[in-house]
Structure formats: C-alpha cells, structure tokens
mmCIF file of C-alpha atoms and ligand atoms in Angstrom:
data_model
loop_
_atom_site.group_PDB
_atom_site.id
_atom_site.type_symbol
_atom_site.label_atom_id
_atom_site.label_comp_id
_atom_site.label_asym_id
_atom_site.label_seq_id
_atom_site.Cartn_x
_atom_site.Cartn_y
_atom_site.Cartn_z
ATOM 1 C CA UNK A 516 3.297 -2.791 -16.232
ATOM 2 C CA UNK A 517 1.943 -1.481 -12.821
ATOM 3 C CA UNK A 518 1.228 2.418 -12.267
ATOM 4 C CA UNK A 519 1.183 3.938 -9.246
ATOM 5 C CA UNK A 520 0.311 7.390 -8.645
ATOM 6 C CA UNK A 521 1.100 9.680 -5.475
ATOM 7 C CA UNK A 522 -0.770 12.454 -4.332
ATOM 8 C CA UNK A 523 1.041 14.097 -1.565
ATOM 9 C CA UNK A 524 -1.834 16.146 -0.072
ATOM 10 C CA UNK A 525 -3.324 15.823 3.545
ATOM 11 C CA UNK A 526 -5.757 17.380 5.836
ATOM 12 C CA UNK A 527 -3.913 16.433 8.652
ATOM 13 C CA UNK A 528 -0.911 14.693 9.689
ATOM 14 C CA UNK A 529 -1.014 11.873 11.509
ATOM 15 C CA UNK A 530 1.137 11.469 14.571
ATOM 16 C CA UNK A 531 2.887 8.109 13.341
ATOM 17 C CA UNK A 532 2.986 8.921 9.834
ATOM 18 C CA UNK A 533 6.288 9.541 7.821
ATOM 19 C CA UNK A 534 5.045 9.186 4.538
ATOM 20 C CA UNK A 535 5.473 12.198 1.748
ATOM 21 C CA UNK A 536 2.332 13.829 2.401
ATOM 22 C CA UNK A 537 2.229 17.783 3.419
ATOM 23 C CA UNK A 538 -0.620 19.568 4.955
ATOM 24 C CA UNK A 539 -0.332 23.167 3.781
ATOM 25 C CA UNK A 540 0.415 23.251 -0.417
ATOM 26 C CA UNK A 541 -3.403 22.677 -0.748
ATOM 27 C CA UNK A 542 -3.190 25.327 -3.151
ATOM 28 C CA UNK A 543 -0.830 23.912 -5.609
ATOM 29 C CA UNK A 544 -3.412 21.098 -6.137
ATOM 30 C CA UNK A 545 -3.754 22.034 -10.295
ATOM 31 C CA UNK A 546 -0.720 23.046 -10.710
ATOM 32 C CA UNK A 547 0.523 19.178 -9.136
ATOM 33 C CA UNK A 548 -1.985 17.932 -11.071
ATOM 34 C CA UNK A 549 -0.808 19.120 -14.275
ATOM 35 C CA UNK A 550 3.019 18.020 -13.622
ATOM 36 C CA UNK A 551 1.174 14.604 -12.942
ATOM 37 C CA UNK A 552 0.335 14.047 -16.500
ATOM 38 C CA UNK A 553 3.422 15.431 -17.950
ATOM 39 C CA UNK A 554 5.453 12.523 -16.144
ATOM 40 C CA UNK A 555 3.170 10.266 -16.833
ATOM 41 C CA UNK A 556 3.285 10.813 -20.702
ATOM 42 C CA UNK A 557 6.714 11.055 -20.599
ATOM 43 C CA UNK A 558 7.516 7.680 -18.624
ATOM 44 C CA UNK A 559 4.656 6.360 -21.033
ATOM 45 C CA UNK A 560 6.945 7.261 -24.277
ATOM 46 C CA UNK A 561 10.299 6.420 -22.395
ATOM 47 C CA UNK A 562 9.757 2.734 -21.075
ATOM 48 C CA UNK A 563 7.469 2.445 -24.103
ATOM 49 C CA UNK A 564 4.803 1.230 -22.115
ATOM 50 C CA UNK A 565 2.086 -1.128 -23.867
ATOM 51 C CA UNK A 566 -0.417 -2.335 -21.487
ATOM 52 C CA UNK A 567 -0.791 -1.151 -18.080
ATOM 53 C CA UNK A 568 -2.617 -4.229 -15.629
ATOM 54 C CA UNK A 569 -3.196 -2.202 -12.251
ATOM 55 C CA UNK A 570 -3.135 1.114 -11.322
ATOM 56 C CA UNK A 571 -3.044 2.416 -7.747
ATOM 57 C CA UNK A 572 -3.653 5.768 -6.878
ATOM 58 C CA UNK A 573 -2.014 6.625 -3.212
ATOM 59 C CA UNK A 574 -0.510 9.230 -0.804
ATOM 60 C CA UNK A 575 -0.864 11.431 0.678
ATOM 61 C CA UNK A 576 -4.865 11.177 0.473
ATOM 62 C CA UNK A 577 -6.538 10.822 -2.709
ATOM 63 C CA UNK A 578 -9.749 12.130 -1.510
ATOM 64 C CA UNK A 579 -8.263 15.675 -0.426
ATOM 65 C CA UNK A 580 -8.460 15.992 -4.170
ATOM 66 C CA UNK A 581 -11.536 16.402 -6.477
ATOM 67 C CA UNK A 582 -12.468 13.900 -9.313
ATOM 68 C CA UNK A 583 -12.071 17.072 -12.035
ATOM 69 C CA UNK A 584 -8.141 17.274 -11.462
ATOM 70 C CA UNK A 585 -7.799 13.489 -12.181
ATOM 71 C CA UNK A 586 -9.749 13.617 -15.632
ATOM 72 C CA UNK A 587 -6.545 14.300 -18.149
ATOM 73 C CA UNK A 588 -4.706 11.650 -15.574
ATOM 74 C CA UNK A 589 -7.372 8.997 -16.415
ATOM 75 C CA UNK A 590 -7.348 10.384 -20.184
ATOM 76 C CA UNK A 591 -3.775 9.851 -20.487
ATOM 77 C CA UNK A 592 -3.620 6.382 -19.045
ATOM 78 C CA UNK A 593 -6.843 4.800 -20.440
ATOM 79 C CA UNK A 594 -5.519 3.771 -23.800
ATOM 80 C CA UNK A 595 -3.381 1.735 -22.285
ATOM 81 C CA UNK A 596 -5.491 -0.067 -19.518
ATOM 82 C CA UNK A 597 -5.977 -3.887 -20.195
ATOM 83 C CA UNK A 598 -9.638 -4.808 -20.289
ATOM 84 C CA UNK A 599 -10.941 -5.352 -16.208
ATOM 85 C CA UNK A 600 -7.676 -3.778 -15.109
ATOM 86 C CA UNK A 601 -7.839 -3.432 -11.349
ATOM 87 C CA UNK A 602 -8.041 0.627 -10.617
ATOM 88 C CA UNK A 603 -7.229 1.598 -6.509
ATOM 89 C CA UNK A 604 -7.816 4.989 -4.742
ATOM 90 C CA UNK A 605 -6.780 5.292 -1.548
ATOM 91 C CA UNK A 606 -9.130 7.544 0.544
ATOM 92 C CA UNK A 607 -9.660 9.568 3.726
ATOM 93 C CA UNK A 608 -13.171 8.746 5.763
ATOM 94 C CA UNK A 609 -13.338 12.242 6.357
ATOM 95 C CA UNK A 610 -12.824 13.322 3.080
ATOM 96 C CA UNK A 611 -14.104 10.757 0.442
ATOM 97 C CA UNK A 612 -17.933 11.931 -0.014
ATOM 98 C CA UNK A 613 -20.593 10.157 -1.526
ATOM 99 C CA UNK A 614 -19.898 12.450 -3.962
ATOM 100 C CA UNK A 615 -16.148 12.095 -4.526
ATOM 101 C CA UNK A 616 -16.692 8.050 -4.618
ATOM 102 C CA UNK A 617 -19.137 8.650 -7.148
ATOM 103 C CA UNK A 618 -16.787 10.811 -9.566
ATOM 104 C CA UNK A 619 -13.917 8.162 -9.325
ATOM 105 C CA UNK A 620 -15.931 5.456 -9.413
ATOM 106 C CA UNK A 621 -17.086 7.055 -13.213
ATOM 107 C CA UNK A 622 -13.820 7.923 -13.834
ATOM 108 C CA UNK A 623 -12.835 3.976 -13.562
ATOM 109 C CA UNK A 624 -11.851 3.338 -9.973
ATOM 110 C CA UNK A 625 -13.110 0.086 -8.448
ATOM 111 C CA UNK A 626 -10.788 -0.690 -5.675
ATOM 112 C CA UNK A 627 -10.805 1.641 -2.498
ATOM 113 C CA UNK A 628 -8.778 1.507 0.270
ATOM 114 C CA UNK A 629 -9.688 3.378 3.056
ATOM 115 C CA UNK A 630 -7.348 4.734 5.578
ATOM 116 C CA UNK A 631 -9.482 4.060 9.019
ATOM 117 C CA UNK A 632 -6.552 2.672 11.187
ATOM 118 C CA UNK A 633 -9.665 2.000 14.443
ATOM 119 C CA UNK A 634 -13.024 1.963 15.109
ATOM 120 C CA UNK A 635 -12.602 3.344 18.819
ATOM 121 C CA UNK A 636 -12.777 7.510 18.545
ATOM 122 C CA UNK A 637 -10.347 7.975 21.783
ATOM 123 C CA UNK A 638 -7.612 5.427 19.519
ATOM 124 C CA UNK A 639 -8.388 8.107 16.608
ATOM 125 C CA UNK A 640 -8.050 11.305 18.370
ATOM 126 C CA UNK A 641 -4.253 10.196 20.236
ATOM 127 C CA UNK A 642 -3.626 8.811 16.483
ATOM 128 C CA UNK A 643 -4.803 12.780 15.562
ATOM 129 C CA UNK A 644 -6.668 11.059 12.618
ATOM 130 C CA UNK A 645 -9.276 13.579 11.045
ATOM 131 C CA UNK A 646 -12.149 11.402 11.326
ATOM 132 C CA UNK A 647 -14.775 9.644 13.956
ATOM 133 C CA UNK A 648 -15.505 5.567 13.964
ATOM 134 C CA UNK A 649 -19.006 6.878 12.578
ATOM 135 C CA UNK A 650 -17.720 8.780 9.483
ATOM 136 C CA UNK A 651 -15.350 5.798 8.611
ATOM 137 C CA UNK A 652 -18.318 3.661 8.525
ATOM 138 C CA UNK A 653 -20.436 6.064 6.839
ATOM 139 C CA UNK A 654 -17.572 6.033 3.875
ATOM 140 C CA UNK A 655 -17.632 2.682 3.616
ATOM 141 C CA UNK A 656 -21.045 2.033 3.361
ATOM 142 C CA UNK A 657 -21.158 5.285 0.653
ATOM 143 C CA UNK A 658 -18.232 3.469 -1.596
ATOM 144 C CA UNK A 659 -20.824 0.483 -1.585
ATOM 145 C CA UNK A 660 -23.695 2.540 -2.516
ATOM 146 C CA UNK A 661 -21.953 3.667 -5.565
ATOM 147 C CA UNK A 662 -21.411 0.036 -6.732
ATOM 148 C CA UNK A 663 -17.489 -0.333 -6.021
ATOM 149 C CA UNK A 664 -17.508 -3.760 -5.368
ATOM 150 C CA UNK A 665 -13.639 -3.811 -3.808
ATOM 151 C CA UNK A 666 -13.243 -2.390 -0.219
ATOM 152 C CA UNK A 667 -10.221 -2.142 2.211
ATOM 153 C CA UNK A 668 -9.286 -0.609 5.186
ATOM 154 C CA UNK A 669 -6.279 -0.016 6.638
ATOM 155 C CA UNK A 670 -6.027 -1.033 10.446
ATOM 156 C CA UNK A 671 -3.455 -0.155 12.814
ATOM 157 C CA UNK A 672 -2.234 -2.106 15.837
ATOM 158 C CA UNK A 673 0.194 -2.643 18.741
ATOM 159 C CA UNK A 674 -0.662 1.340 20.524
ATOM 160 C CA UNK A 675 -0.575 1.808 23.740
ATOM 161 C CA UNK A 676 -4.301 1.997 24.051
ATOM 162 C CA UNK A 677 -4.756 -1.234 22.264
ATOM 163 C CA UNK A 678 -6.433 -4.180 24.182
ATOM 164 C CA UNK A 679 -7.737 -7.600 22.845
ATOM 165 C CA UNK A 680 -11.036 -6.017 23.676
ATOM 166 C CA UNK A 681 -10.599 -2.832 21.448
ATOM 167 C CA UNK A 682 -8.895 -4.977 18.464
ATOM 168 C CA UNK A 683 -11.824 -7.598 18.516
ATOM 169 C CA UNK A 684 -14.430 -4.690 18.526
ATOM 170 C CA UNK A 685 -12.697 -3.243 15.495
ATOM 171 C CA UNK A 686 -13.003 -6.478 13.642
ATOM 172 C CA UNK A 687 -16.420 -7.253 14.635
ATOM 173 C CA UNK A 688 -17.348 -3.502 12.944
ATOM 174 C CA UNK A 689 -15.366 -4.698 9.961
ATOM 175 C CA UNK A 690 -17.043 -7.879 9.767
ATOM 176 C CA UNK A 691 -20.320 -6.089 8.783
ATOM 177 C CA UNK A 692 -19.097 -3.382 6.543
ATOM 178 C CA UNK A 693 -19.229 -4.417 2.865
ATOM 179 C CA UNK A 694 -14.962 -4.933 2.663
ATOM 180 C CA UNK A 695 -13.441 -7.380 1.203
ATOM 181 C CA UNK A 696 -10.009 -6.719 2.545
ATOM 182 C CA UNK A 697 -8.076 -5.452 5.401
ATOM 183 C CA UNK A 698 -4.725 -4.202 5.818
ATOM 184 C CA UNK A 699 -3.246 -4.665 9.597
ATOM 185 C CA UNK A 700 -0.128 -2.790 9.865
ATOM 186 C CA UNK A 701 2.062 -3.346 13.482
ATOM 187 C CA UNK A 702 2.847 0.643 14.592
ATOM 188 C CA UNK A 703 6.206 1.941 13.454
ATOM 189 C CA UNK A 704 7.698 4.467 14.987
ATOM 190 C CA UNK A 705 9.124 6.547 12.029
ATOM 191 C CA UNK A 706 11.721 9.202 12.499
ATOM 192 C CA UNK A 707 11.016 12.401 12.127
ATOM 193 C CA UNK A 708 7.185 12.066 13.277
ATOM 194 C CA UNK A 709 5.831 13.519 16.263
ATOM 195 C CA UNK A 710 5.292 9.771 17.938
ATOM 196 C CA UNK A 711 9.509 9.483 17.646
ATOM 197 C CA UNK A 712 9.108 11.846 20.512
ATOM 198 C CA UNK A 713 7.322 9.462 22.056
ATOM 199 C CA UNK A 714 8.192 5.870 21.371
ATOM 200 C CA UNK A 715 6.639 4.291 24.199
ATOM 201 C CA UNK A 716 3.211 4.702 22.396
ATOM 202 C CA UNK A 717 3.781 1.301 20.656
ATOM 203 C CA UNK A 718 3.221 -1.226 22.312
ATOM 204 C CA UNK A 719 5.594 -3.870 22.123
ATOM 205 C CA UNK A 720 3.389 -7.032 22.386
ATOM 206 C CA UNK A 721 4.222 -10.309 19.704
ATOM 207 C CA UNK A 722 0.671 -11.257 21.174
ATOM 208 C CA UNK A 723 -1.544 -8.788 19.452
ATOM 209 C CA UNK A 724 -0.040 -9.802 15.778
ATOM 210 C CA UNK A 725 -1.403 -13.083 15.684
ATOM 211 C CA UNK A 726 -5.147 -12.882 18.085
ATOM 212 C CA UNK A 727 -5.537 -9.651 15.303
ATOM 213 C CA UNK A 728 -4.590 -12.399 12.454
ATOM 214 C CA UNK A 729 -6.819 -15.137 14.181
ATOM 215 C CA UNK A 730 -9.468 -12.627 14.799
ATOM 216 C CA UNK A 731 -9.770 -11.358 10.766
ATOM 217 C CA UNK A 732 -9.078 -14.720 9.612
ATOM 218 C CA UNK A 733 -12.443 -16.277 11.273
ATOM 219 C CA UNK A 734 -14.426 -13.296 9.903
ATOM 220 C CA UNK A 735 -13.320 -14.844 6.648
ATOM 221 C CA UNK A 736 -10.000 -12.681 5.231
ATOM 222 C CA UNK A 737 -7.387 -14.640 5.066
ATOM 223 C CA UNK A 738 -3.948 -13.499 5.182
ATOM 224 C CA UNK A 739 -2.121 -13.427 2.080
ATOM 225 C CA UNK A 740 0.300 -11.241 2.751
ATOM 226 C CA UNK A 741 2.381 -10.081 6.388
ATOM 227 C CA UNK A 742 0.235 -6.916 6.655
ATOM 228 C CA UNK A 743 -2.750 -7.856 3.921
ATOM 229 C CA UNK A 744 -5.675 -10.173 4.641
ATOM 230 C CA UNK A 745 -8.652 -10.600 2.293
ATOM 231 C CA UNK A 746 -11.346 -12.478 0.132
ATOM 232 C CA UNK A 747 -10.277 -10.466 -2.612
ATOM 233 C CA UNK A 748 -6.369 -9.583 -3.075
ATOM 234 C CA UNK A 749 -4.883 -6.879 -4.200
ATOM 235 C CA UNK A 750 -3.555 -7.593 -7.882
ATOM 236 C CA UNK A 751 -1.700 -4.067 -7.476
ATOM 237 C CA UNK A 752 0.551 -5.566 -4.353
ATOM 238 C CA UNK A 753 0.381 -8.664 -5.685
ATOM 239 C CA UNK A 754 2.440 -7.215 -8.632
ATOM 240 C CA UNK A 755 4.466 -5.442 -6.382
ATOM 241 C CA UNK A 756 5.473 -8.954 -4.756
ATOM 242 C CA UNK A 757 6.038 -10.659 -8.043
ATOM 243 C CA UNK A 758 8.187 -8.163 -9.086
ATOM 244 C CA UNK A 759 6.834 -6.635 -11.703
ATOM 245 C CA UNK A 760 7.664 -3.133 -13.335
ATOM 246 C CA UNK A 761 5.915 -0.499 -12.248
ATOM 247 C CA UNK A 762 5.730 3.483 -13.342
ATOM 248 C CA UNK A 763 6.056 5.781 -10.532
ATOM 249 C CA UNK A 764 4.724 9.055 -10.701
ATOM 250 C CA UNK A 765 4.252 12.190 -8.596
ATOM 251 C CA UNK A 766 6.628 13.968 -5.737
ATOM 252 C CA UNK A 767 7.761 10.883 -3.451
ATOM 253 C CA UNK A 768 6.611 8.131 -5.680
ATOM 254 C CA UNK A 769 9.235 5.114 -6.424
ATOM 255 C CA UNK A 770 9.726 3.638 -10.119
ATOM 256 C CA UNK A 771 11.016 0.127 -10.862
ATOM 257 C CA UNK A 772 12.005 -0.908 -14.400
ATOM 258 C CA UNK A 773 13.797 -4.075 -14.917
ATOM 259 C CA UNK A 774 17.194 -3.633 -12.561
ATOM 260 C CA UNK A 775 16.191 0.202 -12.389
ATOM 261 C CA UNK A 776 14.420 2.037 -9.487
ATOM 262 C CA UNK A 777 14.291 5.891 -10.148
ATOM 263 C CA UNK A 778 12.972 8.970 -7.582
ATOM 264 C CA UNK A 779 11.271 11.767 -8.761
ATOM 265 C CA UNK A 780 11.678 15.125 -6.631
ATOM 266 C CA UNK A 781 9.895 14.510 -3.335
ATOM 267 C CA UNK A 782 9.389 18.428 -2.988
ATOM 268 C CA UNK A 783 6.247 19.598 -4.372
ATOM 269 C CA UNK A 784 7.325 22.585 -5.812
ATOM 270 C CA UNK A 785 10.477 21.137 -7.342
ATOM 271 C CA UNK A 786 8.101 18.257 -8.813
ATOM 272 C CA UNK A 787 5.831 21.022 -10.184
ATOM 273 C CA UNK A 788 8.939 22.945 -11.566
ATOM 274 C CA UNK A 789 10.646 19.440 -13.709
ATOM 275 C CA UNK A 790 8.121 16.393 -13.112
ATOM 276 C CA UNK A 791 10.376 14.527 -15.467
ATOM 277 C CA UNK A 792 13.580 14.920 -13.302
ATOM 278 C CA UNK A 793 14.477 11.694 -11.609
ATOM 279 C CA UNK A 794 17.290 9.890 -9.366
ATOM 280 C CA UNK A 795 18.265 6.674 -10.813
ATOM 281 C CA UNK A 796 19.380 3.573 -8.804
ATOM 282 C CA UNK A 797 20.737 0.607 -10.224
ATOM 283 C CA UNK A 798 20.081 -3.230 -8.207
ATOM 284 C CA UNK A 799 22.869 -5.418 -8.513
ATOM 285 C CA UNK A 800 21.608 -9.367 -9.430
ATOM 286 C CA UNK A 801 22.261 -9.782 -5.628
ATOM 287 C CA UNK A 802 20.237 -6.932 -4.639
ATOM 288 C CA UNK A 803 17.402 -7.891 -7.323
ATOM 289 C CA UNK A 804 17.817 -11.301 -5.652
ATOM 290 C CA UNK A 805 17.109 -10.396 -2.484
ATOM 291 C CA UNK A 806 14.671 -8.477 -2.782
ATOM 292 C CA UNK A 807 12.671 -11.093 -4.523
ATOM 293 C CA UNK A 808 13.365 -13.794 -1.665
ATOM 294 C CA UNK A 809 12.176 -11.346 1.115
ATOM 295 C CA UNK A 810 9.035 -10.357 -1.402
ATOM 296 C CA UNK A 811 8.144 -13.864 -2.225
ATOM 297 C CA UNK A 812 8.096 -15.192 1.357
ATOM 298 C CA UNK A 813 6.420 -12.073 2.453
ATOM 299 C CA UNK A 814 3.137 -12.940 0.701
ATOM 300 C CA UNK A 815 1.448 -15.886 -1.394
ATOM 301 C CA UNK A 816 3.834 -15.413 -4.140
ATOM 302 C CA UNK A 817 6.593 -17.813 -3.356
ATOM 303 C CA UNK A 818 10.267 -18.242 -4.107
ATOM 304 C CA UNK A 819 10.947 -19.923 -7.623
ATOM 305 C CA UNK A 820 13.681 -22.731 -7.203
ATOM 306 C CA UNK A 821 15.425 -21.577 -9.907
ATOM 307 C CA UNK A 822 16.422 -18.481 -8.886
ATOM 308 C CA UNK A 823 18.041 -19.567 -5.744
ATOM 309 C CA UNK A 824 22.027 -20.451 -5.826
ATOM 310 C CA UNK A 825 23.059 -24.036 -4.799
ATOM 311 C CA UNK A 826 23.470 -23.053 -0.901
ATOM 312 C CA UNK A 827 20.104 -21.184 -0.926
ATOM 313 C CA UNK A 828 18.268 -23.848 -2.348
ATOM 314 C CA UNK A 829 20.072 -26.436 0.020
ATOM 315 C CA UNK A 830 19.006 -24.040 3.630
ATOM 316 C CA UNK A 831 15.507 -23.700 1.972
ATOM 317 C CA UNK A 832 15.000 -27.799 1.411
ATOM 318 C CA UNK A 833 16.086 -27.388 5.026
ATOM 319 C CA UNK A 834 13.847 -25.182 6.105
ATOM 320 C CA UNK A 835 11.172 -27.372 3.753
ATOM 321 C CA UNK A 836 12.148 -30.360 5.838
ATOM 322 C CA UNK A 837 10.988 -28.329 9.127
ATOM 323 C CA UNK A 838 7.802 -27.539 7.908
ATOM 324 C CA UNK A 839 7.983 -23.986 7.767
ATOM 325 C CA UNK A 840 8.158 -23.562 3.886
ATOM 326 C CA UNK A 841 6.137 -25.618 1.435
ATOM 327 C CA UNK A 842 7.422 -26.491 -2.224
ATOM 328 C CA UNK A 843 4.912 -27.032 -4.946
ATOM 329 C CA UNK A 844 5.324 -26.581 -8.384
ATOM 330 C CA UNK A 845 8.800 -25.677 -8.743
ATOM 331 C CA UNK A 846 8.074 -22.675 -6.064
ATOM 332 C CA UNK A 847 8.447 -22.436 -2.193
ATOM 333 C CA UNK A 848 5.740 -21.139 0.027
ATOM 334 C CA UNK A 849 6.019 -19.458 3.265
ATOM 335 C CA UNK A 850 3.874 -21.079 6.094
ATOM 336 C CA UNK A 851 4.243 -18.352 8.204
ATOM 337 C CA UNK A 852 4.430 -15.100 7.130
ATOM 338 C CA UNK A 853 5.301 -13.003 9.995
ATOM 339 C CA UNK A 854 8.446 -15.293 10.263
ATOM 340 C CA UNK A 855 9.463 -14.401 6.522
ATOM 341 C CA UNK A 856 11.975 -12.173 7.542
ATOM 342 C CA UNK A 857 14.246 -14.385 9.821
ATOM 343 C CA UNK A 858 13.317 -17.626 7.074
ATOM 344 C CA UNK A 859 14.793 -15.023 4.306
ATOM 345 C CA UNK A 860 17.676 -14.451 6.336
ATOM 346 C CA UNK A 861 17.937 -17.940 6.475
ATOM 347 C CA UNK A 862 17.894 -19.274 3.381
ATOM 348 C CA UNK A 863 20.587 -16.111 2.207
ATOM 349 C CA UNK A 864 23.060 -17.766 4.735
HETATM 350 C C1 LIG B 2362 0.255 6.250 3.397
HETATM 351 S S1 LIG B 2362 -1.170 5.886 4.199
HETATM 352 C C2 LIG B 2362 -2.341 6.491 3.036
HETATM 353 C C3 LIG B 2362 -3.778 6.298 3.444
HETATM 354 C C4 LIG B 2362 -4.568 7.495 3.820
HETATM 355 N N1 LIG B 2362 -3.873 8.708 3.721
HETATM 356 C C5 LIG B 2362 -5.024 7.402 5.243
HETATM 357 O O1 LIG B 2362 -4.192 7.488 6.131
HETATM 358 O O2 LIG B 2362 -6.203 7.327 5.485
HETATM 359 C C6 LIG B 2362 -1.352 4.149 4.080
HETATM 360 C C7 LIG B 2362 -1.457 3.423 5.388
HETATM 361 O O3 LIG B 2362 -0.187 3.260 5.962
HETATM 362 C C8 LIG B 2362 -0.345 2.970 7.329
HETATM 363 N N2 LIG B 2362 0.753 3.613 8.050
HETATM 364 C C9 LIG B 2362 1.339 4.789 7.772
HETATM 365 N N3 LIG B 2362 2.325 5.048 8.661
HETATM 366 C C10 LIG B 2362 2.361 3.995 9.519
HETATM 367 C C11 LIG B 2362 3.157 3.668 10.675
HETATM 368 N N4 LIG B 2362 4.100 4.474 11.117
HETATM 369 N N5 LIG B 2362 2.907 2.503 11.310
HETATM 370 C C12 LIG B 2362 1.957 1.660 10.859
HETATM 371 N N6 LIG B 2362 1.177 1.933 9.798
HETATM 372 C C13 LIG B 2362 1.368 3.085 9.135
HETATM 373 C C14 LIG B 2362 -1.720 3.478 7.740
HETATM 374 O O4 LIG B 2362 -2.530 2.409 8.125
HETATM 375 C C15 LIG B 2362 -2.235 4.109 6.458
HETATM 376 O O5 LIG B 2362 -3.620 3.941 6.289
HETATM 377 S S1 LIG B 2363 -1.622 8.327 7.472
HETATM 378 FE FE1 LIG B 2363 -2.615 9.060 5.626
HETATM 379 S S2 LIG B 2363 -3.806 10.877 6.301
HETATM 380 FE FE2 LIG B 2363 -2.348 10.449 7.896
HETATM 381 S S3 LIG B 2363 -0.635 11.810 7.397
HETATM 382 FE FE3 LIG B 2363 -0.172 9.757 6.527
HETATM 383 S S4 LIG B 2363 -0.869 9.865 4.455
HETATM 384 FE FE4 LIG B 2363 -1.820 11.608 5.547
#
C-alpha cells in the first residue's frame, strides 16, 4: 500500500497551476491537520491496511506548513511503515527553511521534491512563483545539509520565454546541485487558471521536449518516466505506474483500492467538517485495463503480455517488430516514452 497525503495550502498561486491548493485558509492549518489524521485512521481500519511501502506528502505546498502539525500524522502512520520505506515532501524554495527540512527530515522524510520550475528569475516572476533562482538553490543545498540524501526538482518547459539557451542554463545549475532527480513537465494550460486567459504563453515547440531530455540525460538522469528523469527513481510513482493501491487523504487527494478510486471533499472546510466522507468510482476491467497500458508504457514499468487480449497482443508484436517496443521477460517496454500515448492507442485498436 502507497499513501499519499495532500496539503492544500499555498503562498501564492501560480499562474499555470490548477491544482487544489488555496491561498487564503492559512488559518485553518490545525484544524486541516487534525481532519488529516482522522481519515487517515479511518482508511487505515477500513482497507485494513498492513504495511505501507511509500508515502508521499504533496499539494498544495508542504512547506507552508510547520513540522509540529505533521507529528500525530507521522504517529499514526509509523506502525505501519515497512523498514527503509521511501518518505517524500514536496516543498516550496521559498518556504522550506533549513529549519523546516530539518524537522521533517527527524520526523522521517528522506525524499524532497522541490517545486523550482527555472533557474532564470524573469521565467519565475511571469510564472508569479514566490521565489528567486538564488533561494531555490539555497533550499537545495539546505535539504543536503540536513543529510536527505534524495533530491528533485520540478522543471517546467515549453513558455514563451523559453530558449535552448535558458533550458541548458537551467540544467547546467541542476547539474551541480546535490539532486538526484528531475521532473520536466511540458506547460499545460489548465482551465480555470489565469494563463487560460492567455494561452499563447506556451510555447508550442516538439523541439524543446527532447534537447531538454538530451540535455538532463548527459548530466546523468536518465528518463524513466515521460515527465521523470533520475539516478534515483521515485518508488512512490513507480507504484503509482505499477498500479498499486494507494490511500488518499486530505481535501483533493485521489484513493485507489483494487477496482475502486474514491474523492474526498476537495473544499477545505467541508474536509474539515467530515474527513471521512468520500465519492466512490468504480473501473470497469476495460477501464482498469487501460489505464494500466497507458501507465506501463508511460514509464519503465512495462505492459505484462498477459494482460493484453489476443488483438492487443497481436498490434503490440507489431509494434515490437518496428522497434518501438521491446519484449523481455514476458513484459513489453516502451522505447520511447513521449510516443506512449499514440503506441497505447495503438495497441487498444
Ligand atoms: C502540484 S505542484 C506541487 C509543488 C509545489 N507546490 C511547487 O509548486 O513548488 C507539482 C508540480 O506540478 C507542476 N505543474 C503544476 N501545474 C502545471 C502545469 N499547468 N503545467 C506544467 N506543470 C505543472 C509544477 O512543476 C509543480 O512543481
Ligand atoms: S505550482 Fe505549487 S506553489 Fe504554485 S500554486 Fe500550484 S501547488 Fe501552489
């Protein structure tokens, strides 16, 4: 069982950013905090949860709240942790201190992920990120200093104010921070966020995709995933990929249990009010199905043969005969991963 934990707090909002994170409920911090560890025990006793392998601790931004507030959380879940379980916070530059590194990282954290999106401070500022190139490299070098051993950042790319020049600076800054791996993530324009006012702010270039790929790959992270490069990966998304069940709490988090996904209240006052509410959805086999083909050829994980129907396993020998998939050990692999959409499609029919 994975665990993933939301916190839906930010200091700012971010111009391309659609995710459930609100700016001004700052206040309700304990009170969130305290609904937190209700669900949590209750999803605990429901799914009767033995062992818990990763846990992953996003938003929102982590860091907007202190180390005290996640003690019961950590309480609560520790029993269950397997032994060198992996334990990710994701953090703000501008608000993960020394200090607030330090907390988590005795609290049992020992993956960060920091959200830094660019090096360049003009690419920040039109981004209306609430931190400088210097302060994200200042938090990464602080999350070394306390010992945590697993860095990421989060890059974004294709903006308008992109250039091969700016993209290869950005890697050549990650190349001598202490990370061991880097998400890239291609600029969405989500609805509902100021940039959908705006759309022409991404840039619509294939090009950038792979000279950012080639460009992280020679400083030594390799891709393993469409958006996820690194010497180290992820055993949190890797889960995620493989399918595995995973307990999703807070306001906007996402549950998966067997054929089940369930929704808690996205509202963080209705969360607060009955943290154990939550909207059920069942997969169908097809759905379940699909889901794992466009997973598995998404990332290192692979399609098993087995699972695929006659005609899917006949387009994907065809597709195996092109070159683009590989199949070892009973399991196809995806050559090329920012393809694995249209080689999903394919092998579906
Ligand atoms: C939900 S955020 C949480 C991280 C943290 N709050 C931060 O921003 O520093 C995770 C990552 O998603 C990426 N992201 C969010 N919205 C995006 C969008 N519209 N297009 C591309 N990447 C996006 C950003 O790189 C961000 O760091
Ligand atoms: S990108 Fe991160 S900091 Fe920015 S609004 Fe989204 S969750 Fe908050």
């Amino acid at each position: 069982m994975l665990l993933y934990i939301h916190i839906p707090f930010c200091d700012s909002k971010c111009y391309y950013c659609s995710f459930n994170s609100f700016i001004n409920f700052h206040d309700e911090i304990p009170n969130y905090m305290n609904a937190l560890k209700r669900q949590l025990l209750w999803d605990l006793k429901r799914f009767n949860v033995k062992k818990i392998e990763t846990v992953f601790i996003g938003g929102g931004t982590p860091s907007c709240v202190k180390p005290k507030f996640y003690e019961e959380i950590f309480k609560t879940f520790l029993p269950y942790l397997e032994k060198n379980a992996e334990i990710t916070a994701e953090a703000n530059p501008n608000s993960a201190s020394f200090e607030w590194l330090q907390d988590m990282k005795t609290l049992g954290v020992n993956r960060i992920s920091f959200g830094v999106q660019s090096f360049n401070d003009k690419k920040l500022k039109a981004l209306n990120r609430a931190h400088t190139a210097k302060e994200a490299v200042k938090a990464v070098e602080n999350a070394e200093k306390t010992g945590i051993k697993n860095i990421s950042i989060d890059i974004i790319y294709d903006f308008y104010l992109d250039s091969k020049d700016l993209l290869l600076k950005d890697v050549k800054t990650a190349s001598v921070l202490p990370v061991n791996h880097l998400s890239a993530y291609e600029l969405t324009i989500e609805r509902g966020t100021l940039f959908s006012q705006t759309p022409n702010v991404k840039k619509e270039s294939e090009e950038f995709g792979y000279f950012f790929r080639e460009s992280v790959e020679a400083i030594g992270l390799k891709q393993y995933e469409v958006s996820n490069y690194g010497r180290y990966k992820s055993r949190h998304n890797l889960g995620y990929w493989q399918h595995k069940n995973y307990l999703g709490i807070g306001a906007g988090a996402v549950g998966f249990i067997d054929s089940f996904r369930y929704y808690p209240h996205t509202n963080i006052q209705k969360y607060i009010k009955e943290p154990l509410f939550a909207k059920t959805e069942k997969l169908t086999p097809n759905e379940l199905l699909t889901e794992k083909i466009f997973l598995g050829l998404r990332s290192s994980v692979g399609v098993k043969k087995e699972i695929l129907t006659p005609k899917m396993l006949q387009n994907a020998r065809l597709l195996e005969k092109e070159g683009k998939l590989l199949c070892k050990n009973g399991t196809f692999y995806n050559k090329e991963y920012f393809l694995s959409d249209e080689l999903a499609l394919f092998i579906m029919g």
